mmCIF file of C-alpha atoms in Angstrom:
data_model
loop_
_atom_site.group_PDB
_atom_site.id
_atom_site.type_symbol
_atom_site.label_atom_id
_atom_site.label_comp_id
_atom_site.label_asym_id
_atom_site.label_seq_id
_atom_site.Cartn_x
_atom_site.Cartn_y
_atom_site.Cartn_z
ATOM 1 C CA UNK A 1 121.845 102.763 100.661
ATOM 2 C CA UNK A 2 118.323 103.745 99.559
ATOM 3 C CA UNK A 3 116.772 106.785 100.655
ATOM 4 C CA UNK A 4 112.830 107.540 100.562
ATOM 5 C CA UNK A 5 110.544 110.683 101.905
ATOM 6 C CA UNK A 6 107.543 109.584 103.357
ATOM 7 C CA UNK A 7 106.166 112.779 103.454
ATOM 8 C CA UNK A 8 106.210 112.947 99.987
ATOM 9 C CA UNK A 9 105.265 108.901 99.451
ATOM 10 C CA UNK A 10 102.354 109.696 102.192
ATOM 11 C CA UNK A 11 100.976 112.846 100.195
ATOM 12 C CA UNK A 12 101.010 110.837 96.503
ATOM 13 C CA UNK A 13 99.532 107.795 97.884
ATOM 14 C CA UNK A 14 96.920 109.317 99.654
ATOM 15 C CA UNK A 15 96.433 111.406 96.002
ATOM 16 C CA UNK A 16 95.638 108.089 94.805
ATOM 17 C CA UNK A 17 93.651 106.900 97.209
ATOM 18 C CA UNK A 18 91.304 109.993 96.358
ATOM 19 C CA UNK A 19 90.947 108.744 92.625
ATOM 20 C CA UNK A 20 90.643 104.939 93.425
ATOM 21 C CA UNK A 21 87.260 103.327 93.480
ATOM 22 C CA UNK A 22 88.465 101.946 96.931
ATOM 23 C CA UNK A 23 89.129 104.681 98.424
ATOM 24 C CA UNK A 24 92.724 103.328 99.123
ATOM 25 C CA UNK A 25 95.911 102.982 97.943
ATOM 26 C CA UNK A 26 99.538 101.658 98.720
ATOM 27 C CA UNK A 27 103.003 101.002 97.901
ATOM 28 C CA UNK A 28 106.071 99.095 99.258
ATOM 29 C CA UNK A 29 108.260 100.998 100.574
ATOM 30 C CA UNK A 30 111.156 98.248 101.801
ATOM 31 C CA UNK A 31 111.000 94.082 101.641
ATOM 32 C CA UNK A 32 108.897 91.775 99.910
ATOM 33 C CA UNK A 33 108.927 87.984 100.014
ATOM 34 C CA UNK A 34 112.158 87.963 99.916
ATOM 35 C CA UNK A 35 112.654 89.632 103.183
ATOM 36 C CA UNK A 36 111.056 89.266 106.665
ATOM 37 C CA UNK A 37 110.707 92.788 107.015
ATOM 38 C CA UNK A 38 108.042 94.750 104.817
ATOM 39 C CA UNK A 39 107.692 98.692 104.954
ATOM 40 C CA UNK A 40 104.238 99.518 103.326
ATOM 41 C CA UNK A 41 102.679 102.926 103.031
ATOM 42 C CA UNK A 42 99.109 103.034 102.762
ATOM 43 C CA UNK A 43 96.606 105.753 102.398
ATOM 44 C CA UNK A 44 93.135 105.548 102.991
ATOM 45 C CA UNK A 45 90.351 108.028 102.467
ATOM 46 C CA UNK A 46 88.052 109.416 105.181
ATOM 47 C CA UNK A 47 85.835 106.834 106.298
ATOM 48 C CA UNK A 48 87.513 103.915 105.047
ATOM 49 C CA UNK A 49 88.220 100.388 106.402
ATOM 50 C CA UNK A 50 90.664 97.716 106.140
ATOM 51 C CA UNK A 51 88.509 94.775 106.839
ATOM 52 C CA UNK A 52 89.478 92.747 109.711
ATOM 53 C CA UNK A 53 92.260 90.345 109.091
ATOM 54 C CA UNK A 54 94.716 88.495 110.421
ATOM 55 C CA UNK A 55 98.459 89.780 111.486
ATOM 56 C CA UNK A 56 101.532 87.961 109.312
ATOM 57 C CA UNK A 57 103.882 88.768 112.212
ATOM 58 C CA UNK A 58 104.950 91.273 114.343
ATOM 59 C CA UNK A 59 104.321 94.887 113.303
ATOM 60 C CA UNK A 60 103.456 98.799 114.071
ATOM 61 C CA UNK A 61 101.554 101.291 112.190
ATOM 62 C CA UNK A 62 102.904 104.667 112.348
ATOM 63 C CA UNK A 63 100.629 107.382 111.761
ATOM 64 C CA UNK A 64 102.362 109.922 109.382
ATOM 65 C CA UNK A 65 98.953 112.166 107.805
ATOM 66 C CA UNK A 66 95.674 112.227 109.506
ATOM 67 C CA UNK A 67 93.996 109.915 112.387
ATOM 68 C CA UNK A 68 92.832 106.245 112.462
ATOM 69 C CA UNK A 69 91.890 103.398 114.783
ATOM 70 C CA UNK A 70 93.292 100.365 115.403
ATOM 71 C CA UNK A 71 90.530 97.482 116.104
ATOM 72 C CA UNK A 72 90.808 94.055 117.428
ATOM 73 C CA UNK A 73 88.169 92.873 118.937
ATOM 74 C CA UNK A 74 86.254 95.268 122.022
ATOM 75 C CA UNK A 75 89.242 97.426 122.032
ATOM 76 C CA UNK A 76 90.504 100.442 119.925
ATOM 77 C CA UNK A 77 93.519 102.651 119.662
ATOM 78 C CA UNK A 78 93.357 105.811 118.308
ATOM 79 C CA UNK A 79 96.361 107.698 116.154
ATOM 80 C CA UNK A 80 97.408 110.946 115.226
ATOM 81 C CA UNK A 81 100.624 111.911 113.201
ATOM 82 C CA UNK A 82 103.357 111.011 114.861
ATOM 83 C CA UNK A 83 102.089 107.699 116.784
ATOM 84 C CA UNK A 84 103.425 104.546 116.892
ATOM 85 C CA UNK A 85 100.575 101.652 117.164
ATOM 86 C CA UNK A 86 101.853 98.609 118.262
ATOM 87 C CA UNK A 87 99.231 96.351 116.137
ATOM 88 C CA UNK A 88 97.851 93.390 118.313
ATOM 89 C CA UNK A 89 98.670 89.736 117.628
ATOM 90 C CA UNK A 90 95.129 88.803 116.523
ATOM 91 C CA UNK A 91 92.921 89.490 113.975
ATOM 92 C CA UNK A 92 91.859 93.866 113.812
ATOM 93 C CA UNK A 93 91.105 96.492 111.721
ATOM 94 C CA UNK A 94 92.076 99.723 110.446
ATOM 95 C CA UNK A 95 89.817 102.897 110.180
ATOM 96 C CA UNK A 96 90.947 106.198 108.675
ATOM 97 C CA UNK A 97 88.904 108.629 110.733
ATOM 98 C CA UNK A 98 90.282 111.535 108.165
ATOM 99 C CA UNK A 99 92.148 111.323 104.888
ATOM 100 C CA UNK A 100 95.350 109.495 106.199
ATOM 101 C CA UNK A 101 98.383 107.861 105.481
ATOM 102 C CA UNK A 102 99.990 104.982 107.527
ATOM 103 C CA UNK A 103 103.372 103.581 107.471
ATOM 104 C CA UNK A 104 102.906 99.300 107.762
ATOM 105 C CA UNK A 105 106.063 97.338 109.423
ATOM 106 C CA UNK A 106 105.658 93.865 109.159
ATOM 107 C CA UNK A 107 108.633 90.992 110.727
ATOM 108 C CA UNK A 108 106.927 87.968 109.431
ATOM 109 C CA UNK A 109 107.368 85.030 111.120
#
């Protein structure tokens, strides 16, 4: 059994996030291709974007620091610490309205 804080992985990512030309910064927390489930904690600075893209499979975003929106298309969903996003099956975005830090679950398909 494997035990992580994301508190703690929220506050260092976003830490590196504010010393990355990008403006962003993450780190897997569970899976990876060997695995259908992937656990990803990204930070993004104030004012940043994850450029629309496509969605690998099912998946959330839990909002753990900050507030963001969730884009696909004409509609948005906003998120404050503690929400659960349910992220659309089409192609969206991600916006960090504030510093923030996100925790990614992916199922891919």
């Amino acid at each position: 059994m494997q035990k992580s804080s994301l508190t703690a992985l929220a506050r260092e990512q976003l830490e590196r996030a504010h010393t990355s030309s990008s403006g962003r910064s993450s780190s897997t927390v569970y899976g990876g291709h060997e695995h259908k489930l992937r656990q990803t904690v990204i930070a993004l600075t104030a004012g940043q974007v994850l450029s629309e893209h496509e969605n690998p499979g099912e998946a959330t975003v839990h909002v753990l620091r900050g507030r963001v929106r969730l884009g696909a298309g004409e509609a948005s969903w906003d998120g404050a610490p503690g929400d659960l996003l349910i992220v659309p099956d089409r192609r969206h975005t991600l916006e960090a309205l504030e510093d923030s830090a996100v925790l990614l679950t992916v199922a891919k398909r």
